XYZ file of C-alpha atoms in Angstrom:
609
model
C 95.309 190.157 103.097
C 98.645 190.927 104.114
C 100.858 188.713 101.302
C 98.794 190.796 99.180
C 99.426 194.459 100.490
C 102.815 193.526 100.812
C 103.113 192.515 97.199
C 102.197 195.571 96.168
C 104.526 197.660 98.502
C 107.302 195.998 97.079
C 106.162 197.096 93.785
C 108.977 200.155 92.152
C 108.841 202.377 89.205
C 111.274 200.070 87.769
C 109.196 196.673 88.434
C 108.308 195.263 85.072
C 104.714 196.142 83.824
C 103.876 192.505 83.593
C 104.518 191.989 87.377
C 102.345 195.013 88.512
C 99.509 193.944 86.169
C 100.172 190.543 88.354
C 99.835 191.918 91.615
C 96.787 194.471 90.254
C 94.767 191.188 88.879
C 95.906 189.569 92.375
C 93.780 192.619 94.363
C 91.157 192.170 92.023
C 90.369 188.539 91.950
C 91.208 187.958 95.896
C 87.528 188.027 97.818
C 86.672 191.239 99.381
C 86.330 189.640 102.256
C 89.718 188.752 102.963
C 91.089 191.773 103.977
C 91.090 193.176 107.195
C 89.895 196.864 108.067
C 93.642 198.168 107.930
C 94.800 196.156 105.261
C 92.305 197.528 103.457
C 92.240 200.939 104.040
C 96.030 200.703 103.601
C 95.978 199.395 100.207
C 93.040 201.669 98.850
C 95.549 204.959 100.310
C 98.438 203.860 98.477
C 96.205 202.927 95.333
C 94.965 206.872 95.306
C 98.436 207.901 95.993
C 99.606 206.119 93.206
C 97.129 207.327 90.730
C 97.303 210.574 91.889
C 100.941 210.456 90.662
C 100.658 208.418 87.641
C 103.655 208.580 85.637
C 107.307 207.151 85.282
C 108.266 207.718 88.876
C 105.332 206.130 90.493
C 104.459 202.487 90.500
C 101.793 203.320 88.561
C 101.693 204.534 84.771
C 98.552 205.623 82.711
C 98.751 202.270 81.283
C 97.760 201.037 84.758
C 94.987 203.059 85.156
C 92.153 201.073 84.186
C 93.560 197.887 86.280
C 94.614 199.809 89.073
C 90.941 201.404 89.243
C 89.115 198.410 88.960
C 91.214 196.981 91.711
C 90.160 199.564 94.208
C 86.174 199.436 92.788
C 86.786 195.462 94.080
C 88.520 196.719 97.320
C 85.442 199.655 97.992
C 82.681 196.927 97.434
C 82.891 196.803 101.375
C 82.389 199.329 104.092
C 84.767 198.116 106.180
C 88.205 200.081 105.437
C 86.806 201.680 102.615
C 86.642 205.533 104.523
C 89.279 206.492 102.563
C 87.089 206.449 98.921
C 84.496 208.422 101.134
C 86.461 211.589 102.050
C 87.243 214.837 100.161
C 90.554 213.734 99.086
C 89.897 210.170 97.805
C 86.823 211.509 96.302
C 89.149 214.494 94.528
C 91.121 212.065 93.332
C 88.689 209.460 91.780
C 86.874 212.826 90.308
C 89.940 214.602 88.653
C 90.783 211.095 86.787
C 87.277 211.343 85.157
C 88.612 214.188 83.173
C 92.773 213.465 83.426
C 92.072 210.028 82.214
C 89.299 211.111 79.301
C 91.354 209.858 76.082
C 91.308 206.212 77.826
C 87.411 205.605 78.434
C 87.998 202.413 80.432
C 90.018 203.719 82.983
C 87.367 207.253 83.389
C 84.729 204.959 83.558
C 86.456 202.997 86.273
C 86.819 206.158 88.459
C 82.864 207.090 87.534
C 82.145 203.882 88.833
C 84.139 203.919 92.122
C 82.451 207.551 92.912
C 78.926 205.865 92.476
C 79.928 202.811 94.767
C 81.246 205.342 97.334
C 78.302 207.303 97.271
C 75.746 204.683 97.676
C 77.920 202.827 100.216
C 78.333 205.988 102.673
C 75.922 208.652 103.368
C 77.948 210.689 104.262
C 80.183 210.692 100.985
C 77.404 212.678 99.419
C 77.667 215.495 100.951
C 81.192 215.482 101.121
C 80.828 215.222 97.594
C 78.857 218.552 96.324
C 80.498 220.333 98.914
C 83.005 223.146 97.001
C 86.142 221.453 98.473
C 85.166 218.423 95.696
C 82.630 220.009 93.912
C 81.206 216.885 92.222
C 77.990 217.782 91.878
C 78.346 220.458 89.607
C 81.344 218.498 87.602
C 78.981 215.407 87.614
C 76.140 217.634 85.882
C 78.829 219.148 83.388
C 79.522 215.725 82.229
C 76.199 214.259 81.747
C 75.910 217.516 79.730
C 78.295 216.711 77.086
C 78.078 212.833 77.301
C 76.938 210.642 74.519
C 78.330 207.188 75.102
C 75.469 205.388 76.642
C 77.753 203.376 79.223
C 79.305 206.861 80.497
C 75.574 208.091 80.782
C 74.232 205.674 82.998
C 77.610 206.127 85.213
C 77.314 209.534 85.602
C 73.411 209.163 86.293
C 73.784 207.016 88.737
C 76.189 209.533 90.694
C 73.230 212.115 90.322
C 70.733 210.060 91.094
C 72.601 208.583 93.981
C 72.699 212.354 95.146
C 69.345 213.356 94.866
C 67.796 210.596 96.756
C 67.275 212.520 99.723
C 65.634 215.742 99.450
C 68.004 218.642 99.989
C 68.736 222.105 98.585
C 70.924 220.148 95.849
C 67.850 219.333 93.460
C 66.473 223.024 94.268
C 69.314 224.424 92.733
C 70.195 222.414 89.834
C 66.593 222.333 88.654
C 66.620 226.201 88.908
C 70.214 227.090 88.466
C 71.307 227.152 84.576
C 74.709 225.909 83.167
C 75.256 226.880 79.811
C 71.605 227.839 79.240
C 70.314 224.970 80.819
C 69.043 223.044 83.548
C 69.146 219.566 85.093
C 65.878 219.235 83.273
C 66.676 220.193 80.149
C 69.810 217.745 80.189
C 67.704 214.593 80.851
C 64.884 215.536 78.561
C 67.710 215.640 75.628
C 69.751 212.007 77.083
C 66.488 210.502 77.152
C 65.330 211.460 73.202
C 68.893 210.044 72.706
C 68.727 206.987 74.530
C 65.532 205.689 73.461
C 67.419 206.209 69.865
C 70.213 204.050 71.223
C 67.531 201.155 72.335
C 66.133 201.137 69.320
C 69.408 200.119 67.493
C 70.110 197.910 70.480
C 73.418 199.701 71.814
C 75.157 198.219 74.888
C 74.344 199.543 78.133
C 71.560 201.793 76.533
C 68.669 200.831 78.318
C 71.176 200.687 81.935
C 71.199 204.405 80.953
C 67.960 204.764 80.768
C 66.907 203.430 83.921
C 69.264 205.437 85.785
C 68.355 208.904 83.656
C 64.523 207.912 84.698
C 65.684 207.681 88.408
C 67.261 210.865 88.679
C 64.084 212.031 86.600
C 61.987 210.833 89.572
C 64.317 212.010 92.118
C 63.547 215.426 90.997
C 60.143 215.319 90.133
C 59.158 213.714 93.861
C 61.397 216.237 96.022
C 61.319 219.344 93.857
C 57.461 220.192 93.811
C 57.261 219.522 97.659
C 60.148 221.733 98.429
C 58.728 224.802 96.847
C 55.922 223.832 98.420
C 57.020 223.979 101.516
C 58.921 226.853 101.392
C 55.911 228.780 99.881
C 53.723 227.723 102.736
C 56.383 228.542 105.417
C 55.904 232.310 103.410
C 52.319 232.432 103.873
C 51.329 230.182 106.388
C 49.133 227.966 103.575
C 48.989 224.398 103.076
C 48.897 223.112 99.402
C 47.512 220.776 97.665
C 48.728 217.960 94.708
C 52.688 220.381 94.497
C 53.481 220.402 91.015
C 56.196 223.282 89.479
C 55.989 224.270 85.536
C 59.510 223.754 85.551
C 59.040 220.074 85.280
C 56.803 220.027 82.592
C 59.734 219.530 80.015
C 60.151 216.113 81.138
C 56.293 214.781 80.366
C 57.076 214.870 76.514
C 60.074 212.890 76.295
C 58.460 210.418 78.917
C 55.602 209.806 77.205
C 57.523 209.164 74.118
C 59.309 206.563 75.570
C 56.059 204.731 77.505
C 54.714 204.191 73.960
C 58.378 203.993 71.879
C 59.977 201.321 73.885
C 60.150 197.658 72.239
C 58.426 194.837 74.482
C 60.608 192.569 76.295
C 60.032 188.825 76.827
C 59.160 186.612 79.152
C 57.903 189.423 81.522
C 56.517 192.170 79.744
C 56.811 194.979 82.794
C 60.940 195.024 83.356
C 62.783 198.260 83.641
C 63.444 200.738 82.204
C 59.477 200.573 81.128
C 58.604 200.248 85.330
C 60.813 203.573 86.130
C 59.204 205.113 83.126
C 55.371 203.935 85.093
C 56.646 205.454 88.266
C 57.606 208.495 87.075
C 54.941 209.055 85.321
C 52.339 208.619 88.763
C 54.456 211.526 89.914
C 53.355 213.927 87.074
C 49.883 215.554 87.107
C 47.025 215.793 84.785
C 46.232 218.830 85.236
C 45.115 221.668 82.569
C 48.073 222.522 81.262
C 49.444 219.359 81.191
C 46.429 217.457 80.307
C 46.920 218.391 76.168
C 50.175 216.062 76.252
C 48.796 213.581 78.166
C 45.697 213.086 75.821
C 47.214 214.156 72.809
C 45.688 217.520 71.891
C 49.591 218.545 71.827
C 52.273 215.419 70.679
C 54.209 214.287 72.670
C 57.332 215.714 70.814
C 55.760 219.572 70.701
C 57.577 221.719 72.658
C 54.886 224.467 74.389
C 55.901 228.015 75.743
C 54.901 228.281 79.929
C 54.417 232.142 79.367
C 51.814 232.342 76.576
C 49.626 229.757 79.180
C 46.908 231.469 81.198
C 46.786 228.699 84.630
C 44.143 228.642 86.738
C 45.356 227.934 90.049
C 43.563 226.901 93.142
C 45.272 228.510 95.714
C 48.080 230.609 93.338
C 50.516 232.245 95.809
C 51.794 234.682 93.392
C 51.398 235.788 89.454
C 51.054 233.413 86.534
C 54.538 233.605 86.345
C 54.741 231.410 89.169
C 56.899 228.293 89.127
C 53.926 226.024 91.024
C 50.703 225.291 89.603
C 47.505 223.566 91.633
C 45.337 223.188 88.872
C 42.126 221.028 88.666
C 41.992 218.473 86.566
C 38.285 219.050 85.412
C 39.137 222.158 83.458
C 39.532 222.715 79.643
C 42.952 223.488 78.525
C 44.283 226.752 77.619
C 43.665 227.833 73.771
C 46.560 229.433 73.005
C 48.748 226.496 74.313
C 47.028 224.164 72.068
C 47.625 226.234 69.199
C 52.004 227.004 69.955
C 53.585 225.734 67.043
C 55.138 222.229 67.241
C 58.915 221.358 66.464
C 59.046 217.717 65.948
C 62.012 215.787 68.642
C 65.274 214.789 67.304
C 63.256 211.457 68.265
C 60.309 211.858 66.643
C 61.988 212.134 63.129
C 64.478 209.181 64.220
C 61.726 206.901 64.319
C 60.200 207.826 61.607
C 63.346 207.250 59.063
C 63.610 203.533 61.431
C 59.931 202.949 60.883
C 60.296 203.287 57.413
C 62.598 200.168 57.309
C 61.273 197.724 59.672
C 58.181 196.348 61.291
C 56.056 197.756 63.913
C 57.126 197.056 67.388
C 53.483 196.531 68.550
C 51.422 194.033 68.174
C 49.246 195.487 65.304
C 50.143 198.268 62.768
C 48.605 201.760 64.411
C 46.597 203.634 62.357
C 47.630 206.985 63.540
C 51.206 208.834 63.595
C 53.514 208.443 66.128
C 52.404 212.072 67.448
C 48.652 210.709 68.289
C 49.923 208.468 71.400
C 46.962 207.337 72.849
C 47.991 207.036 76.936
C 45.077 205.086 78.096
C 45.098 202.365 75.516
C 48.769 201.639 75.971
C 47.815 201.341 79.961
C 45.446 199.030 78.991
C 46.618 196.953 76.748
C 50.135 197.069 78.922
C 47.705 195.887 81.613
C 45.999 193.059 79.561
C 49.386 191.799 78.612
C 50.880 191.559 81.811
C 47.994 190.171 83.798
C 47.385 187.385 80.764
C 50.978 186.823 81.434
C 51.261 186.597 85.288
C 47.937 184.955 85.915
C 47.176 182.760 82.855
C 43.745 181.475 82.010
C 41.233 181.898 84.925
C 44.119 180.843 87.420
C 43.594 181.935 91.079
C 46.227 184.625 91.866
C 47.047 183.525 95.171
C 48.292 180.046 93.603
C 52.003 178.722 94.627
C 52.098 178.097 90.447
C 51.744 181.706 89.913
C 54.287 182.806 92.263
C 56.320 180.128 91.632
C 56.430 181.006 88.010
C 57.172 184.926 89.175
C 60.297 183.644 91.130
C 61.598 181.663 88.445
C 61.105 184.693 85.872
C 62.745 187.218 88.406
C 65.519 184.885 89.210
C 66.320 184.867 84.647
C 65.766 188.131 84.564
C 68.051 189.197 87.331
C 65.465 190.853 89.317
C 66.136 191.240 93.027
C 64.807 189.086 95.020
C 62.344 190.635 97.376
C 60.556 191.713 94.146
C 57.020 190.901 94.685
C 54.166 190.920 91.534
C 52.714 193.897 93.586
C 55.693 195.413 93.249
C 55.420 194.766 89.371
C 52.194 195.452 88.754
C 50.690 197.873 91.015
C 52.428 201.185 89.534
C 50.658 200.668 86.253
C 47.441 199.472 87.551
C 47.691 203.053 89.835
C 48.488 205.103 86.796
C 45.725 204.111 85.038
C 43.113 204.982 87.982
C 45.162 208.687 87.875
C 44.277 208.549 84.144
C 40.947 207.302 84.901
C 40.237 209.822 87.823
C 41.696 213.444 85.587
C 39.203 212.479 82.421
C 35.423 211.258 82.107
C 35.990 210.030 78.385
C 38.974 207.615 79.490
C 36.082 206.731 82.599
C 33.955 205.474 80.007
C 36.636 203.516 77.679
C 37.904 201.622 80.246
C 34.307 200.516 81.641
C 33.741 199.621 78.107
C 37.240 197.373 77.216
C 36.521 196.014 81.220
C 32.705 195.043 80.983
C 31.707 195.550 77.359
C 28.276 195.984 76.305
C 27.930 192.548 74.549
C 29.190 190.700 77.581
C 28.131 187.373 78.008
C 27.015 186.742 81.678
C 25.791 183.380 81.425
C 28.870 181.903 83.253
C 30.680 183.243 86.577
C 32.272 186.268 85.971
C 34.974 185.167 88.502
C 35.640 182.395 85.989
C 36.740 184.292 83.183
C 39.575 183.722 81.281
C 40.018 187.523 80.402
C 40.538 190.931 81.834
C 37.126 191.256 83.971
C 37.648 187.671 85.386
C 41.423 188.855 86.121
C 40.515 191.970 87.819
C 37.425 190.537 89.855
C 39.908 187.327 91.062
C 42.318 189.852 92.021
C 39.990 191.489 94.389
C 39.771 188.723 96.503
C 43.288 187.966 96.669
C 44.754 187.168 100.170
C 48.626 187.240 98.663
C 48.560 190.302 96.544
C 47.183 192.653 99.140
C 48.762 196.005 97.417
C 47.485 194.891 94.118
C 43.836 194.066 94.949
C 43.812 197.515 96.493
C 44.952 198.988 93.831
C 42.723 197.272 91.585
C 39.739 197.583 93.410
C 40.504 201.923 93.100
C 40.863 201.378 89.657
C 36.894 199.739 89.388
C 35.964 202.277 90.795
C 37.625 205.551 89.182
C 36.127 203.948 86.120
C 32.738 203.727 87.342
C 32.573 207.414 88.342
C 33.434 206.513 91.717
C 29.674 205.442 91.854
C 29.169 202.092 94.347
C 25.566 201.443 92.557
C 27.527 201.987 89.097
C 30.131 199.384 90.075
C 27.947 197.049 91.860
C 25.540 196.615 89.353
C 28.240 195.967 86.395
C 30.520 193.575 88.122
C 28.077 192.102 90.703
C 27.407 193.268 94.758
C 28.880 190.038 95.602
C 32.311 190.991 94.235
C 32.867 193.984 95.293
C 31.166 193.805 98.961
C 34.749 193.696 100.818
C 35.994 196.959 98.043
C 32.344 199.092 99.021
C 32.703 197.823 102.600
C 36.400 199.436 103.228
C 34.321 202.760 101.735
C 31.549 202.905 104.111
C 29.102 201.485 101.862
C 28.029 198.115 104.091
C 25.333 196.661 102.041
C 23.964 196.297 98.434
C 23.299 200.348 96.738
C 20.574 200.871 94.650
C 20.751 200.558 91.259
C 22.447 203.688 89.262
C 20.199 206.329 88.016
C 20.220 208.124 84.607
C 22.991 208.731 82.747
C 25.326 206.791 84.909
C 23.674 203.255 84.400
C 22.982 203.406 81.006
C 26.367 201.339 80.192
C 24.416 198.990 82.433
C 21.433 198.945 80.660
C 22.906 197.951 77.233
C 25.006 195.169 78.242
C 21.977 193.390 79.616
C 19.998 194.358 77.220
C 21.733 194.517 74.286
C 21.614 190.653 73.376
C 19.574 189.311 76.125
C 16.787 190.488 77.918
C 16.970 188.273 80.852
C 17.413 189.645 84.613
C 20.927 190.296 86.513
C 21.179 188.838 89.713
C 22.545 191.820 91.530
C 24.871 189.569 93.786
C 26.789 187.471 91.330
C 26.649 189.571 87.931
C 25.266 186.566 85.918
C 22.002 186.640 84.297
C 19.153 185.140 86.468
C 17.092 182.108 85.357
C 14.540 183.599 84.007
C 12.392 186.728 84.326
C 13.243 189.175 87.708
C 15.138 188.360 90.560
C 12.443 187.272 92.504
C 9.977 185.451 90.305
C 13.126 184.130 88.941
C 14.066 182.642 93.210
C 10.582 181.837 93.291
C 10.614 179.053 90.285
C 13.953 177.084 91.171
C 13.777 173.964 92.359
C 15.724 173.592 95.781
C 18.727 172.018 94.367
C 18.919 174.991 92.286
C 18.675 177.248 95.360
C 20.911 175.466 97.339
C 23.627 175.441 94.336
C 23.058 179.796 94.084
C 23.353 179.608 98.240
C 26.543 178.122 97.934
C 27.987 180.524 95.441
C 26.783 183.402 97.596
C 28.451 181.706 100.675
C 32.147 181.125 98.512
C 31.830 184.625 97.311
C 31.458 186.316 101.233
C 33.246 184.063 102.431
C 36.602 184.790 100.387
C 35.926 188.103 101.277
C 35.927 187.383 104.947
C 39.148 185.402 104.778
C 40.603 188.162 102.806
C 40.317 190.534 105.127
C 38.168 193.176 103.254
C 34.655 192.256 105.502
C 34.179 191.273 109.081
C 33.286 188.415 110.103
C 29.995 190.344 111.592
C 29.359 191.724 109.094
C 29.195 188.566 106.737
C 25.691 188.065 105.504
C 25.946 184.543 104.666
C 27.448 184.282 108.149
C 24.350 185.824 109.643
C 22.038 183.776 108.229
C 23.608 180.383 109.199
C 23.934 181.741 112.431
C 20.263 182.591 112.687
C 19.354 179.134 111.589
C 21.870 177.340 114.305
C 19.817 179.359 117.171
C 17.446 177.736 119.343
């Protein structure tokens, strides 16, 4: 807007302060959208000039800093004419007033916040940005280092996470290079002890800072494993398997303590930072040396040394002092990392002194110490909560209530819009099948909490009002495609990845399109041995009666076929007609073909002449 630029051209070292504060609240409040390209880029250059130069002879004093700052964030909110923030010398400027402009936090945290809207605005910035002629990267690193105000924290993770979203030889070196002693790594295990103190006592911008320390977190732990990766098979001409890097292992601690540390939140009980916390924790294996903190034979707040571990890699490129380690799940963790001593977090004994003086965040008093974090149940339960939340009662999934009532909750929340429940839901719902899939004991819990042994299968179990009725709706959900999916993996993990196993606990008939999309295109035979023996009890346990092998529900009386063989034909007719709702959703879903629909073969049959 050209009244505008003008205005401020006018403006002298001599103008009164109150009349430059005018025109700065003028460029702040006018709609970004009112200025041209040039105007733009004209105003934004003489706005760097001038803070460049701050002092008596410019238009601009330190007073002005903050205003003047926030008037060019406004002004860089669009592409258009905003170059100027994106090249070496804007982004010099904006980076030296971090530091120049320390003792007045507003205005420093004005310039943090123009770099990070320059940087996600232009590619291009980014580079320009690490490069040595700026040297942000390493300055933006420095800072995070030494910052403890929460609001600064997020700022200047945003930056680095901003930078790291591409893979590029950036994250290799400040995951391997050390400043001060440390790393990247150690840095955001430290901020995120910290911050989850800060949530705790409900500090402003605390759990912003979070979010953004668990995105750079994921960042890193995504690229870096696959680049050293790569680079080791480009050495020896090998492909790997599941990267992982021992470097990373710092962060699983501090992540786990926050998955089980941080308070609920209402109405929706999966919002961030708890979702970035679920995604990065699908990036980190279970393998041996890790799997002691994920089941708690180490806490979560031990610390363990990497070179008194013995690994056991798959295909190890080099010695056990190797940074990258393809272990296998299945094996037994190393002795002598079980038994490294154990420093207790800065966290750990925070919570303690705050859990001596108020109630329990969770919904029951635990019986064990905040050390014996128990990672399936907390999936579980997180699960329970949030599917009892999102799909109430025995509600179909695929109702417009229950996505109506998602967009309504996103829309309070602030959530963006194109936020789907799949989005939502899906991460944790895929961490527990990794959980699941790394350990047989956590196999057999969840098949237990999902189809217990006293279960009561007198009624549908696609009528239930509780988990199993959630999780069997769910997998014939037309809507929610990435959820069923993911919820149909999960079934199985827990049932050994055995098709008899899970078709005899939740019913063929419910599973038919999951089997199908694995090769399996009719009913299996029941489970043998060891393996059915969950089935046995919870048919057996309390009632002796038959399980119809389609539905899940007890038969009439006696087996199967006597049991066919005494209904009246009304009764027939009525089990017909579940069999033909159940294949058909499963048709109309997507997950069977219509040739190979059974109940769709028969009717045929009948119509021939």
């Amino acid at each position: 807007m050209a009244d505008v630029l003008r205005a401020y051209t006018e403006l002298t070292s001599s103008t009164p302060r109150s009349q430059v504060s005018t025109v700065l609240q003028s460029i702040i409040h006018t709609p970004p959208f009112s200025f041209n390209q040039s105007s733009r880029a004209e105003l934004i250059r003489l706005l760097l000039k001038d803070l460049k130069s701050l002092g008596p002879n410019s238009r601009l004093t330190n007073k002005d800093a903050a205003q003047a700052l926030l008037a060019v964030k406004t002004l860089g909110k669009v592409t258009s004419g905003s170059q100027p923030l994106s090249e070496a010398g804007g982004l010099s400027t904006l980076l030296s007033l971090t530091t120049s402009l320390k003792d007045d936090p507003e205005a420093s945290t004005q310039a943090l916040r123009c770099i990070a809207n320059t940087l996600l605005l232009f590619d291009h910035a980014r580079a320009t940005f690490i490069s040595t002629e700026v040297g942000g990267g390493e300055t933006s690193i420095s800072m995070l280092d030494k910052a403890t105000d929460p609001e600064q924290i997020f700022t200047v993770s945003r930056i680095l996470f901003v930078l790291t979203v591409s893979r590029s030889s950036f994250i290799q070196t400040i995951v391997e290079d050390k400043r001060h002693g440390r790393t990247i790594v150690d840095t955001i295990v430290t901020k995120l002890d910290a911050i989850m103190v800060s949530i705790l006592a409900g500090t402003k911008f605390a759990r912003e800072a979070m979010e953004d320390l668990l995105k750079l977190a994921f960042n890193i732990l995504l690229h870096y494993p696959k680049m050293i990766v790569t680079e080791l098979s480009s050495q020896s001409n090998e492909e790997w398997d599941d990267p992982w890097s021992t470097k990373l292992e710092s962060l699983l601690p501090p992540i786990l303590r926050a998955y089980h540390t941080l308070p609920p939140t209402f109405p929706m009980p999966l919002t961030a930072p708890l979702t970035h916390i679920i995604h990065a924790l699908i990036t980190i294996p279970i393998n041996t040396p890790l799997r002691p903190i994920w089941f708690g034979t180490i806490p979560p707040g031990g610390r363990t040394s990497t070179s008194s571990r013995t690994s056991s890699s798959r295909k190890s490129p080099t010695n056990a002092s190797n940074s990258l380690v393809l272990d296998s799940p299945s094996e037994s963790p190393d002795p002598k990392r079980s038994n490294t001593p154990i420093k207790p977090s800065t966290l750990d004994r925070t919570l303690s002194v705050i859990s001596a003086g108020r109630k329990s965040l969770s919904r029951s008093p635990s019986p064990n110490p905040p050390s014996s974090y128990d990672v399936l149940q907390r999936t579980h339960d997180l699960l329970e909560v949030a599917f009892s939340h999102h799909f109430p009662g025995n509600s179909d999934p695929d109702s417009q209530e229950v996505r109506d009532a998602f967009k309504k909750e996103t829309e309070a929340a602030g959530v963006p819009s194109d936020t789907s429940l799949d989005d939502i839901l899906s991460p944790l719902v895929i961490l527990c099948t990794r959980i699941c899939l790394a350990d047989e004991s956590s196999r057999v819990r969840m098949r237990e909490w999902t189809v217990p042994s006293d279960l009561d299968r007198t009624n549908p179990l696609d009528e239930r009002p509780d988990f199993l009725g959630r999780c069997i709706r769910l997998l014939g959900s037309v809507y929610h495609t990435s959820l069923k999916e993911a919820v149909g993996e999960m079934l199985y993990a827990a049932c050994d990845s055995d098709a008899a196993l899970l078709s005899s606990l939740f019913g063929y008939g419910h599973v038919a399109g999951l089997l199908f999309n694995k090769g399996v295109m009719s009913a299996p035979s029941p489970p043998s041995n060891s393996s059915s023996s969950q089935t046995q009890s919870s048919t057996s346990n309390l009632d002796q009666r038959e399980v119809n092998p389609i539905t899940g529900t007890y038969a009439p009386s006696g087996s199967t076929a006597s049991a066919t063989a005494d209904m009246t034909e009304e009764e027939k007719e009525q089990e017909m007609e579940k069999l033909f709702v159940l294949f058909d959703r499963l048709e109309r879903s997507g997950s069977m073909p219509a040739s190979q629909n059974p109940m769709r073969k028969i009717i045929e049959k009948s119509m021939s002449p």
